[in-house]
Amino acid sequence: ALQRKCAERDYPCAVVGVPKSIDNDILVIDKTFGFDTACQEGVKAINAAYVEASSAFRGVGLVKLMGRQSGFIAMNSSLASGEVDVCLIPETKFDLEGEAGLLSHIERTLEQKGHCVVVVAEGAYQDEISNISEKDASGNPVLEDVGRYLRDEIKRYFSSDKGRKSVDLKYIDPTYMIRAVETNTSDKIYCYVLAQGAVHAAFAGFTGVTVGMVNTHTAYFPIDLIVSSARRVDIGGKTWQRLMSATMQPSLLNKK
């Protein structure tokens, strides 16, 4: 928008962007800055939920991580932690109720292990619980709080009046702690590289472009191109399949 306005007014100004999205949801480039730090802090929240869940009788640790349209933070944090039993992201569908649904799987995990750790990205399950056509002032879909929703549903499912054994549920939402934390070494260096690349682009006469790393090389792309859609987790890809192998998580979908 800035570049177009400058062009309309014939104003000589170079507009160069940097890939700022903690969710790592920008097309083409290897990663966005802040993503490594978010995953590092996400692991800490997951490990805290694991300690709480495993220290309690029939403990359930529920962690909500960032990821409005893409589940990269939840996926990578869960894989790095090694303590997650279920990871829920926007790219996958799941049933809450039913024999193959999430709640039944949590119940089976509790019977087998005595505890269960669930990680959910903030954009998961929104088709079922929110009116995603509604937009906020920035044009983003208004999301329901899936973390609190799942917390309430798990408590309801395991309530005594349902004839099931109760659970000791701990819910952790580290969103603002992650946003406020100091960036780690990797992101500090990455930010420096991106800033330097952006300045080089401006001095070279480029405008309406963004800088990013692709296969460890600095590259420039039209801003309109890389914001045309969100990058999403490939659920058929190796990283997601590695996580499924680690968690032994089923599809969580009932047969139709």
XYZ file of N, CA and C in Angstrom:
768
model
N 0.826 -1.199 0.000
C 0.000 0.000 0.000
C 0.866 1.255 0.000
N 1.916 1.279 0.809
C 2.804 2.434 0.875
C 3.492 2.671 -0.469
N 3.954 1.568 -1.071
C 4.659 1.696 -2.347
C 3.734 2.237 -3.425
N 2.481 1.783 -3.431
C 1.522 2.252 -4.432
C 1.211 3.732 -4.246
N 1.049 4.164 -3.007
C 0.773 5.575 -2.736
C 1.942 6.451 -3.151
N 3.160 5.982 -2.917
C 4.335 6.745 -3.328
C 4.388 6.872 -4.847
N 4.047 5.772 -5.537
C 4.068 5.794 -6.999
C 2.987 6.722 -7.546
N 1.805 6.717 -6.927
C 0.717 7.582 -7.373
C 1.093 9.054 -7.274
N 1.859 9.390 -6.252
C 2.244 10.779 -6.039
C 3.610 11.106 -6.643
N 4.170 10.127 -7.358
C 5.486 10.301 -7.967
C 6.510 10.737 -6.916
N 6.408 10.110 -5.759
C 7.289 10.452 -4.635
C 8.464 9.468 -4.602
N 9.694 9.950 -4.683
C 10.872 9.063 -4.750
C 11.211 8.463 -3.386
N 10.581 7.338 -3.082
C 10.799 6.694 -1.782
C 10.881 5.181 -1.984
N 11.923 4.578 -1.454
C 12.067 3.115 -1.534
C 11.326 2.470 -0.378
N 10.433 1.542 -0.686
C 9.679 0.809 0.336
C 10.148 -0.639 0.321
N 10.835 -1.041 1.381
C 11.392 -2.392 1.481
C 10.915 -3.023 2.783
N 10.369 -4.221 2.702
C 9.837 -4.888 3.883
C 10.781 -5.946 4.437
N 10.496 -6.356 5.651
C 11.177 -7.498 6.271
C 10.094 -8.479 6.735
N 10.376 -9.784 6.732
C 9.339 -10.796 7.040
C 9.021 -10.871 8.519
N 8.136 -9.985 8.963
C 7.768 -9.925 10.378
C 6.451 -10.652 10.595
N 6.516 -11.875 11.014
C 5.336 -12.643 11.414
C 5.822 -13.785 12.286
N 5.500 -13.720 13.548
C 6.012 -14.728 14.478
C 5.499 -16.125 14.142
N 4.385 -16.198 13.386
C 3.779 -17.488 13.054
C 4.516 -18.242 11.954
N 5.497 -17.603 11.316
C 6.265 -18.224 10.223
C 5.367 -18.562 9.030
N 4.385 -17.713 8.768
C 3.382 -18.029 7.747
C 3.543 -17.232 6.457
N 4.762 -16.769 6.167
C 5.015 -16.018 4.940
C 5.576 -16.948 3.876
N 5.026 -16.849 2.686
C 5.401 -17.740 1.593
C 6.875 -17.616 1.209
N 7.410 -18.683 0.662
C 8.697 -18.772 -0.033
C 9.907 -18.761 0.898
N 9.996 -17.793 1.810
C 11.216 -17.645 2.603
C 11.357 -18.771 3.636
N 12.602 -18.987 4.079
C 12.887 -20.093 5.002
C 12.147 -19.943 6.321
N 12.219 -18.750 6.902
C 11.539 -18.512 8.176
C 11.442 -17.021 8.430
N 10.553 -16.639 9.320
C 10.405 -15.247 9.727
C 11.177 -15.010 11.014
N 11.529 -13.744 11.273
C 12.268 -13.493 12.511
C 11.321 -13.518 13.714
N 11.814 -14.066 14.785
C 11.002 -14.263 15.992
C 10.471 -15.679 16.114
N 10.496 -16.427 15.021
C 9.943 -17.782 15.046
C 10.760 -18.712 15.944
N 12.082 -18.670 15.830
C 12.921 -19.529 16.660
C 12.714 -19.244 18.146
N 12.628 -17.955 18.481
C 12.410 -17.574 19.879
C 11.053 -18.063 20.366
N 10.026 -17.925 19.527
C 8.681 -18.368 19.909
C 8.657 -19.863 20.182
N 9.347 -20.643 19.346
C 9.389 -22.094 19.561
C 10.164 -22.438 20.829
N 11.255 -21.737 21.067
C 12.054 -21.977 22.270
C 11.230 -21.732 23.530
N 10.478 -20.639 23.544
C 9.645 -20.333 24.703
C 8.426 -21.245 24.767
N 7.939 -21.659 23.597
C 6.824 -22.600 23.571
C 7.181 -23.924 24.219
N 8.416 -24.376 23.991
C 8.896 -25.619 24.618
C 8.879 -25.495 26.134
N 9.251 -24.328 26.641
C 9.249 -24.124 28.098
C 7.828 -24.263 28.657
N 6.858 -23.703 27.950
C 5.463 -23.807 28.403
C 4.985 -25.252 28.361
N 5.356 -25.972 27.293
C 4.957 -27.380 27.172
C 5.592 -28.216 28.277
N 6.866 -27.982 28.544
C 7.543 -28.739 29.590
C 6.934 -28.464 30.966
N 6.521 -27.215 31.190
C 5.845 -26.882 32.452
C 4.521 -27.628 32.553
N 3.776 -27.698 31.436
C 2.507 -28.432 31.426
C 2.748 -29.918 31.672
N 3.839 -30.446 31.129
C 4.174 -31.869 31.342
C 4.474 -32.144 32.812
N 5.250 -31.267 33.436
C 5.572 -31.450 34.857
C 4.306 -31.416 35.695
N 3.430 -30.468 35.411
C 2.180 -30.365 36.155
C 1.307 -31.603 35.947
N 1.193 -32.041 34.691
C 0.318 -33.174 34.379
C 0.863 -34.477 34.957
N 2.166 -34.698 34.812
C 2.756 -35.959 35.263
C 2.902 -36.031 36.775
N 2.819 -34.870 37.437
C 2.937 -34.848 38.897
C 1.594 -35.018 39.592
N 0.523 -34.978 38.814
C -0.824 -35.064 39.388
C -1.456 -36.403 39.047
N -2.486 -36.763 39.811
C -3.247 -37.973 39.515
C -4.196 -37.680 38.363
N -4.051 -38.409 37.258
C -4.829 -38.177 36.049
C -4.728 -36.712 35.619
N -3.484 -36.275 35.475
C -3.243 -34.886 35.108
C -3.311 -34.654 33.608
N -3.900 -33.520 33.241
C -3.956 -33.106 31.839
C -3.343 -31.713 31.738
N -2.334 -31.577 30.900
C -1.724 -30.275 30.642
C -2.167 -29.780 29.276
N -2.787 -28.605 29.229
C -3.285 -28.025 27.984
C -2.559 -26.711 27.732
N -1.892 -26.603 26.574
C -1.116 -25.408 26.232
C -1.629 -24.825 24.925
N -1.947 -23.521 24.939
C -2.326 -22.834 23.706
C -1.156 -21.991 23.232
N -0.729 -22.223 21.980
C 0.357 -21.459 21.391
C -0.153 -20.637 20.212
N 0.648 -19.705 19.762
C 0.259 -18.827 18.658
C 0.222 -19.588 17.339
N -0.548 -19.037 16.397
C -0.702 -19.651 15.085
C -2.121 -19.481 14.598
N -2.423 -18.321 14.011
C -3.791 -18.029 13.588
C -4.207 -18.869 12.382
N -3.357 -18.896 11.364
C -3.666 -19.650 10.147
C -2.740 -20.839 9.942
N -1.594 -20.802 10.591
C -0.567 -21.833 10.380
C -0.067 -22.351 11.717
N 0.183 -23.661 11.775
C 0.533 -24.289 13.045
C 2.007 -24.568 13.236
N 2.869 -23.755 12.643
C 4.308 -24.025 12.712
C 4.850 -23.959 14.137
N 4.420 -22.981 14.924
C 4.932 -22.855 16.290
C 4.501 -24.056 17.127
N 3.238 -24.428 17.052
C 2.748 -25.583 17.814
C 3.452 -26.858 17.371
N 3.618 -27.040 16.070
C 4.257 -28.248 15.553
C 5.716 -28.344 15.988
N 6.494 -27.284 15.750
C 7.922 -27.332 16.068
C 8.167 -27.399 17.565
N 7.379 -26.672 18.344
C 7.544 -26.704 19.798
C 7.213 -28.086 20.344
N 6.162 -28.699 19.820
C 5.769 -30.039 20.265
C 6.846 -31.059 19.922
N 7.399 -30.959 18.723
C 8.432 -31.892 18.293
C 9.691 -31.726 19.128
N 10.053 -30.482 19.413
C 11.267 -30.220 20.198
C 11.098 -30.654 21.652
N 9.895 -30.516 22.182
C 9.654 -30.880 23.577
C 9.760 -32.382 23.806
N 9.117 -33.154 22.954
C 9.112 -34.597 23.129
C 8.173 -35.093 24.209
N 7.335 -34.212 24.758
C 6.439 -34.594 25.850
C 4.969 -34.491 25.468
N 4.673 -34.250 24.196
C 3.305 -33.959 23.765
C 2.609 -35.228 23.297
N 1.363 -35.380 23.709
C 0.537 -36.514 23.289
C -0.400 -36.155 22.146
N -0.825 -34.889 22.089
C -1.728 -34.442 21.032
C -1.332 -33.026 20.624
N -1.204 -32.800 19.310
C -0.941 -31.470 18.781
C -2.034 -31.129 17.777
N -2.699 -30.001 17.993
C -3.830 -29.586 17.163
C -3.484 -28.274 16.469
N -3.576 -28.251 15.141
C -3.209 -27.064 14.372
C -4.322 -26.710 13.385
N -4.306 -25.483 12.838
C -5.383 -25.074 11.925
C -5.479 -25.920 10.661
N -4.375 -26.531 10.243
C -4.365 -27.289 8.998
C -5.050 -28.646 9.105
N -5.348 -29.089 10.297
C -5.959 -30.406 10.479
C -7.352 -30.277 11.095
N -8.223 -31.168 10.693
C -9.559 -31.252 11.281
C -9.553 -32.336 12.351
N -10.408 -32.174 13.335
C -10.566 -33.232 14.331
C -11.965 -33.157 14.922
N -12.430 -34.308 15.397
C -13.716 -34.380 16.090
C -13.471 -34.296 17.589
N -14.337 -33.595 18.265
C -14.214 -33.483 19.715
C -14.837 -34.697 20.406
N -16.033 -35.042 19.986
C -16.761 -36.151 20.588
C -16.593 -37.419 19.745
N -17.138 -38.525 20.241
C -17.115 -39.773 19.490
C -15.959 -40.680 19.881
N -16.048 -41.922 19.461
C -15.058 -42.924 19.850
C -13.658 -42.580 19.378
N -13.548 -41.963 18.198
C -12.230 -41.616 17.660
C -11.882 -40.154 17.892
N -12.724 -39.440 18.616
C -12.520 -38.015 18.832
C -11.454 -37.690 19.870
N -11.196 -36.403 20.016
C -10.141 -35.917 20.910
C -10.377 -36.334 22.360
N -11.592 -36.137 22.870
C -11.852 -36.401 24.280
C -11.676 -37.883 24.623
N -12.116 -38.754 23.734
C -11.928 -40.192 23.958
C -10.445 -40.558 23.918
N -9.702 -39.912 23.035
C -8.261 -40.187 22.953
C -7.546 -39.736 24.224
N -7.933 -38.585 24.751
C -7.354 -38.132 26.024
C -7.659 -39.141 27.123
N -8.885 -39.648 27.147
C -9.274 -40.638 28.159
C -8.424 -41.899 28.044
N -8.205 -42.384 26.827
C -7.387 -43.581 26.623
C -5.933 -43.323 27.023
N -5.425 -42.139 26.711
C -4.048 -41.802 27.075
C -3.883 -41.757 28.585
N -4.879 -41.231 29.274
C -4.837 -41.189 30.738
C -4.820 -42.596 31.325
N -5.584 -43.484 30.745
C -5.613 -44.860 31.240
C -4.272 -45.564 31.005
N -3.606 -45.228 29.908
C -2.346 -45.889 29.569
C -1.149 -45.287 30.296
N -1.108 -43.939 30.375
C 0.077 -43.257 30.894
C -0.132 -42.594 32.247
N -1.385 -42.302 32.575
C -1.672 -41.603 33.827
C -1.697 -40.100 33.684
N -1.258 -39.588 32.518
C -1.291 -38.149 32.268
C -1.362 -37.920 30.762
N -1.672 -36.674 30.356
C -1.781 -36.348 28.937
C -1.434 -34.872 28.732
N -0.646 -34.591 27.691
C -0.271 -33.207 27.354
C -0.819 -32.883 25.971
N -1.610 -31.806 25.894
C -2.244 -31.383 24.647
C -1.756 -29.981 24.296
N -1.323 -29.798 23.048
C -0.920 -28.483 22.536
C -1.870 -28.094 21.423
N -2.388 -26.868 21.478
C -3.317 -26.412 20.457
C -2.878 -25.038 19.953
N -2.862 -24.870 18.642
C -2.609 -23.560 18.046
C -3.880 -22.731 18.105
N -3.738 -21.428 18.240
C -4.906 -20.568 18.467
C -5.913 -20.597 17.317
N -5.458 -20.969 16.117
C -6.372 -20.992 14.976
C -7.031 -22.331 14.729
N -6.753 -23.311 15.580
C -7.335 -24.650 15.387
C -8.824 -24.667 15.748
N -9.569 -25.506 15.059
C -10.978 -25.804 15.359
C -11.895 -24.585 15.216
N -11.449 -23.552 14.518
C -12.241 -22.331 14.432
C -13.491 -22.500 13.575
N -13.464 -23.401 12.588
C -14.649 -23.617 11.754
C -15.850 -24.064 12.577
N -15.571 -24.735 13.696
C -16.645 -25.289 14.522
C -17.094 -24.348 15.638
N -16.251 -23.412 16.043
C -16.583 -22.624 17.238
C -16.685 -21.128 17.002
N -16.370 -20.647 15.797
C -16.379 -19.192 15.596
C -16.983 -18.819 14.260
N -17.309 -17.538 14.131
C -17.772 -16.978 12.873
C -16.565 -16.348 12.187
N -15.848 -17.152 11.385
C -14.577 -16.692 10.823
C -14.761 -15.641 9.733
N -16.002 -15.356 9.328
C -16.233 -14.294 8.351
C -16.127 -12.913 8.995
N -16.200 -12.854 10.318
C -16.083 -11.589 11.023
C -14.621 -11.159 11.080
N -14.340 -9.882 10.814
C -12.975 -9.366 10.764
C -12.760 -8.311 11.847
N -11.497 -8.204 12.292
C -11.160 -7.132 13.227
C -10.717 -5.894 12.447
N -10.246 -4.861 13.169
C -9.876 -3.600 12.522
C -8.715 -3.757 11.549
N -7.884 -4.781 11.756
C -6.737 -5.018 10.882
C -7.066 -5.937 9.713
N -8.303 -6.406 9.648
C -8.697 -7.290 8.564
C -8.481 -8.758 8.844
N -8.053 -9.086 10.059
C -7.833 -10.488 10.424
C -9.135 -11.115 10.920
N -9.348 -12.409 10.657
C -10.547 -13.076 11.178
C -10.578 -13.029 12.708
N -11.758 -12.787 13.256
C -11.915 -12.778 14.712
C -12.016 -14.225 15.186
N -11.084 -14.633 16.027
C -11.024 -16.019 16.480
C -11.613 -16.163 17.880
N -12.267 -17.288 18.096
C -12.671 -17.655 19.449
C -11.459 -18.214 20.193
N -11.495 -18.159 21.506
C -10.396 -18.676 22.308
C -10.515 -20.190 22.398
N -9.814 -20.890 21.499
C -9.928 -22.347 21.442
C -9.330 -23.004 22.683
N -8.350 -22.353 23.304
C -7.755 -22.916 24.512
C -8.758 -23.020 25.645
N -9.461 -21.933 25.902
C -10.475 -21.946 26.958
C -11.643 -22.852 26.605
N -11.974 -22.880 25.320
C -13.059 -23.759 24.873
C -12.717 -25.222 25.168
N -11.503 -25.645 24.786
C -11.104 -27.031 25.041
C -10.986 -27.302 26.539
N -10.492 -26.326 27.280
C -10.412 -26.491 28.732
C -11.786 -26.794 29.316
N -12.777 -26.018 28.930
C -14.131 -26.213 29.450
C -14.726 -27.540 28.991
N -14.469 -27.920 27.728
C -15.009 -29.168 27.201
C -14.372 -30.386 27.874
N -13.079 -30.315 28.150
C -12.406 -31.426 28.835
C -12.953 -31.569 30.254
N -13.134 -30.457 30.938
C -13.693 -30.495 32.288
C -15.107 -31.065 32.275
N -15.895 -30.651 31.291
C -17.266 -31.154 31.197
C -17.277 -32.656 30.942
N -16.419 -33.107 30.030
C -16.393 -34.521 29.651
C -16.016 -35.400 30.833
N -15.088 -34.929 31.643
C -14.610 -35.735 32.769
C -15.283 -35.364 34.094
N -16.417 -34.697 34.027
C -17.126 -34.341 35.254
C -17.763 -35.580 35.870
N -17.988 -35.535 37.155
C -18.498 -36.702 37.889
C -19.904 -37.090 37.449
N -20.710 -36.100 37.040
C -22.079 -36.430 36.643
C -22.143 -37.160 35.305
N -21.003 -37.256 34.616
C -20.932 -38.040 33.386
C -20.528 -39.490 33.664
N -20.240 -39.777 34.921
C -19.870 -41.137 35.288
C -18.435 -41.489 34.942
N -17.602 -40.474 34.692
C -16.201 -40.717 34.357
C -15.307 -40.241 35.498
N -14.097 -40.780 35.547
C -13.119 -40.338 36.538
C -12.714 -38.895 36.241
N -12.578 -38.114 37.274
C -12.216 -36.708 37.088
C -10.741 -36.574 36.712
N -10.375 -35.399 36.220
C -8.986 -35.128 35.851
C -8.518 -33.860 36.566
N -7.216 -33.739 36.683
C -6.599 -32.531 37.239
C -6.033 -31.751 36.052
N -6.784 -30.755 35.599
C -6.437 -30.028 34.373
C -5.696 -28.737 34.689
N -4.575 -28.535 34.005
C -3.817 -27.282 34.095
C -3.750 -26.666 32.697
N -4.231 -25.413 32.586
C -4.260 -24.720 31.300
C -3.221 -23.608 31.303
N -2.380 -23.580 30.269
C -1.310 -22.586 30.167
C -1.444 -21.841 28.838
N -1.511 -20.521 28.903
C -1.509 -19.669 27.711
C -0.341 -18.685 27.835
N 0.804 -19.003 27.208
C 2.003 -18.171 27.361
C 2.144 -17.083 26.289
N 1.056 -16.743 25.595
C 1.139 -15.871 24.419
C 1.901 -14.587 24.697
N 1.495 -13.839 25.705
C 2.116 -12.528 25.931
C 3.509 -12.661 26.528
N 3.765 -13.708 27.246
C 5.117 -13.950 27.738
C 6.070 -14.213 26.571
N 5.582 -14.960 25.569
C 6.408 -15.248 24.394
C 6.657 -13.967 23.602
N 5.629 -13.153 23.443
C 5.787 -11.913 22.683
C 6.749 -10.945 23.359
N 6.787 -10.960 24.688
C 7.573 -9.970 25.420
C 9.006 -10.403 25.707
N 9.321 -11.677 25.477
C 10.631 -12.182 25.861
C 11.711 -11.648 24.918
N 12.921 -11.556 25.418
C 14.056 -11.150 24.582
C 14.328 -12.222 23.527
N 14.634 -11.797 22.310
C 14.907 -12.749 21.242
C 16.183 -13.544 21.529
N 16.223 -14.758 21.013
C 17.420 -15.582 21.225
C 18.517 -15.204 20.228
N 19.662 -15.849 20.362
C 20.821 -15.498 19.543
C 20.546 -15.652 18.057
N 19.891 -16.739 17.686
C 19.594 -16.993 16.274
C 18.761 -15.865 15.665
N 17.713 -15.440 16.367
C 16.859 -14.384 15.838
C 17.552 -13.028 15.833
N 18.415 -12.777 16.809
C 19.164 -11.517 16.829
C 20.024 -11.383 15.566
N 20.740 -12.453 15.246
C 21.604 -12.430 14.062
C 20.770 -12.353 12.789
N 19.667 -13.089 12.764
C 18.793 -13.087 11.592
C 18.227 -11.687 11.336
N 17.828 -11.001 12.390
C 17.313 -9.635 12.252
C 18.382 -8.711 11.667
N 19.610 -8.873 12.112
C 20.710 -8.052 11.601
C 20.906 -8.294 10.109
N 20.874 -9.571 9.701
C 21.040 -9.923 8.285
C 19.912 -9.333 7.447
N 18.668 -9.441 7.936
C 17.524 -8.910 7.198
C 17.593 -7.389 7.085
N 17.946 -6.724 8.166
C 18.036 -5.258 8.143
C 19.106 -4.797 7.158
N 20.228 -5.467 7.175
C 21.304 -5.124 6.246
C 20.860 -5.350 4.800
N 20.164 -6.469 4.561
C 19.670 -6.760 3.218
C 18.653 -5.741 2.747
N 17.801 -5.262 3.669
C 16.794 -4.262 3.311
C 17.447 -2.949 2.913
N 18.474 -2.549 3.628
C 19.190 -1.312 3.292
C 19.881 -1.437 1.935
N 20.494 -2.582 1.685
C 21.142 -2.812 0.388
C 20.109 -2.708 -0.751
N 18.910 -3.259 -0.533
C 17.862 -3.221 -1.560
C 17.453 -1.782 -1.861
N 17.290 -0.983 -0.795
C 16.892 0.413 -0.975
C 17.957 1.199 -1.741
N 19.228 0.992 -1.393
C 20.309 1.707 -2.069
C 20.479 1.230 -3.515
N 20.040 0.011 -3.794
C 20.121 -0.505 -5.161
C 18.955 -0.028 -6.025
N 18.012 0.685 -5.407
C 16.898 1.247 -6.158
C 15.641 0.393 -6.187
N 15.603 -0.699 -5.416
C 14.404 -1.531 -5.367
C 13.328 -0.880 -4.507
N 12.083 -1.134 -4.830
C 10.964 -0.704 -4.003
C 9.815 -1.696 -4.169
N 8.954 -1.780 -3.157
C 7.847 -2.728 -3.203
C 8.304 -4.162 -3.073
N 9.443 -4.368 -2.424
C 9.988 -5.715 -2.258
C 10.197 -6.007 -0.776
N 10.377 -7.275 -0.468
C 10.756 -7.685 0.882
C 11.996 -8.557 0.795
N 12.791 -8.512 1.837
C 14.002 -9.315 1.896
C 13.723 -10.569 2.711
N 14.372 -11.660 2.372
C 14.199 -12.901 3.125
C 15.302 -13.871 2.789
N 15.458 -14.872 3.631
C 16.461 -15.902 3.393
C 15.802 -17.091 2.717
N 16.390 -17.547 1.619
C 15.919 -18.718 0.891
C 17.108 -19.642 0.675
N 17.037 -20.821 1.278
C 18.175 -21.756 1.213
C 19.468 -21.089 1.653
N 19.370 -20.310 2.732
C 20.493 -19.600 3.385
C 21.029 -18.440 2.553
N 20.364 -18.072 1.473
C 20.799 -16.948 0.653
C 19.796 -15.799 0.776
N 20.310 -14.564 0.843
C 19.442 -13.395 0.873
C 18.798 -13.192 -0.488
N 17.488 -13.011 -0.499
C 16.757 -12.843 -1.758
C 15.697 -11.760 -1.588
N 15.228 -11.233 -2.715
C 14.206 -10.191 -2.717
C 12.983 -10.669 -3.502
N 11.802 -10.357 -2.968
C 10.560 -10.782 -3.603
C 9.561 -9.631 -3.578
N 8.689 -9.546 -4.591
C 7.619 -8.538 -4.551
C 6.732 -8.759 -3.325
N 6.442 -7.700 -2.632
C 5.614 -7.810 -1.424
C 4.250 -8.406 -1.748
N 3.654 -7.963 -2.858
C 2.325 -8.470 -3.230
C 2.321 -9.987 -3.413
N 3.446 -10.526 -3.879
C 3.520 -11.969 -4.117
C 3.503 -12.754 -2.808
N 4.341 -12.386 -1.868
C 4.475 -13.223 -0.682
C 3.375 -13.006 0.350
N 2.581 -11.935 0.176
C 1.436 -11.755 1.084
C 0.133 -12.183 0.415
N 0.214 -12.795 -0.762
C -0.991 -13.196 -1.488
C -1.759 -14.295 -0.763
N -1.065 -15.113 0.020
C -1.712 -16.137 0.843
C -0.763 -16.526 1.965
N -1.275 -17.269 2.915
C -0.464 -17.669 4.063
C 0.243 -18.994 3.790
N 1.472 -19.086 4.237
C 2.174 -20.366 4.200
C 1.588 -21.262 5.289
N 1.369 -22.523 4.965
C 0.723 -23.424 5.909
C 1.519 -24.715 6.062
N 1.296 -25.387 7.165
C 1.964 -26.660 7.424
C 1.505 -27.698 6.404
N 2.447 -28.392 5.817
C 2.139 -29.496 4.906
C 1.950 -30.756 5.753
N 0.704 -31.173 5.930
C 0.441 -32.315 6.814
C 0.866 -33.639 6.178
N 1.255 -33.582 4.913
C 1.830 -34.753 4.267
C 3.352 -34.700 4.257
N 3.903 -33.601 4.793
C 5.347 -33.393 4.789
C 6.063 -34.119 5.918
N 7.393 -34.098 5.848
C 8.197 -34.878 6.783
C 8.099 -34.379 8.222
N 8.074 -33.066 8.417
C 8.079 -32.544 9.792
C 6.811 -32.944 10.535
N 5.652 -32.770 9.890
C 4.393 -33.157 10.545
C 4.343 -34.660 10.779
N 4.834 -35.426 9.827
C 4.824 -36.879 9.978
C 5.791 -37.328 11.079
N 6.899 -36.621 11.236
C 7.800 -36.921 12.358
C 7.086 -36.700 13.689
N 6.316 -35.604 13.768
C 5.586 -35.330 15.002
C 4.531 -36.392 15.260
N 3.815 -36.815 14.223
C 2.800 -37.853 14.386
C 3.426 -39.165 14.853
N 4.632 -39.440 14.359
C 5.340 -40.642 14.783
C 5.761 -40.542 16.241
N 6.149 -39.332 16.669
C 6.595 -39.135 18.050
C 5.434 -39.188 19.040
N 4.290 -38.600 18.671
C 3.153 -38.541 19.590
C 2.251 -39.768 19.499
N 2.360 -40.511 18.403
C 1.452 -41.628 18.132
C -0.002 -41.149 18.116
N -0.188 -39.967 17.610
C -1.508 -39.332 17.578
C -2.336 -39.882 16.417
N -3.544 -40.363 16.676
C -4.412 -40.838 15.585
C -5.045 -39.670 14.846
N -5.880 -39.958 13.875
C -6.492 -38.900 13.058
C -7.480 -38.048 13.840
N -8.051 -38.606 14.907
C -9.060 -37.922 15.735
C -10.328 -37.592 14.943
N -10.592 -38.369 13.912
C -11.794 -38.209 13.104
C -12.636 -39.473 13.172
N -13.910 -39.320 13.452
C -14.825 -40.446 13.470
C -15.146 -40.895 12.049
N -15.340 -42.168 11.868
C -15.718 -42.677 10.560
C -17.140 -42.230 10.246
N -17.334 -41.776 9.005
C -18.657 -41.284 8.590
C -19.545 -42.461 8.178
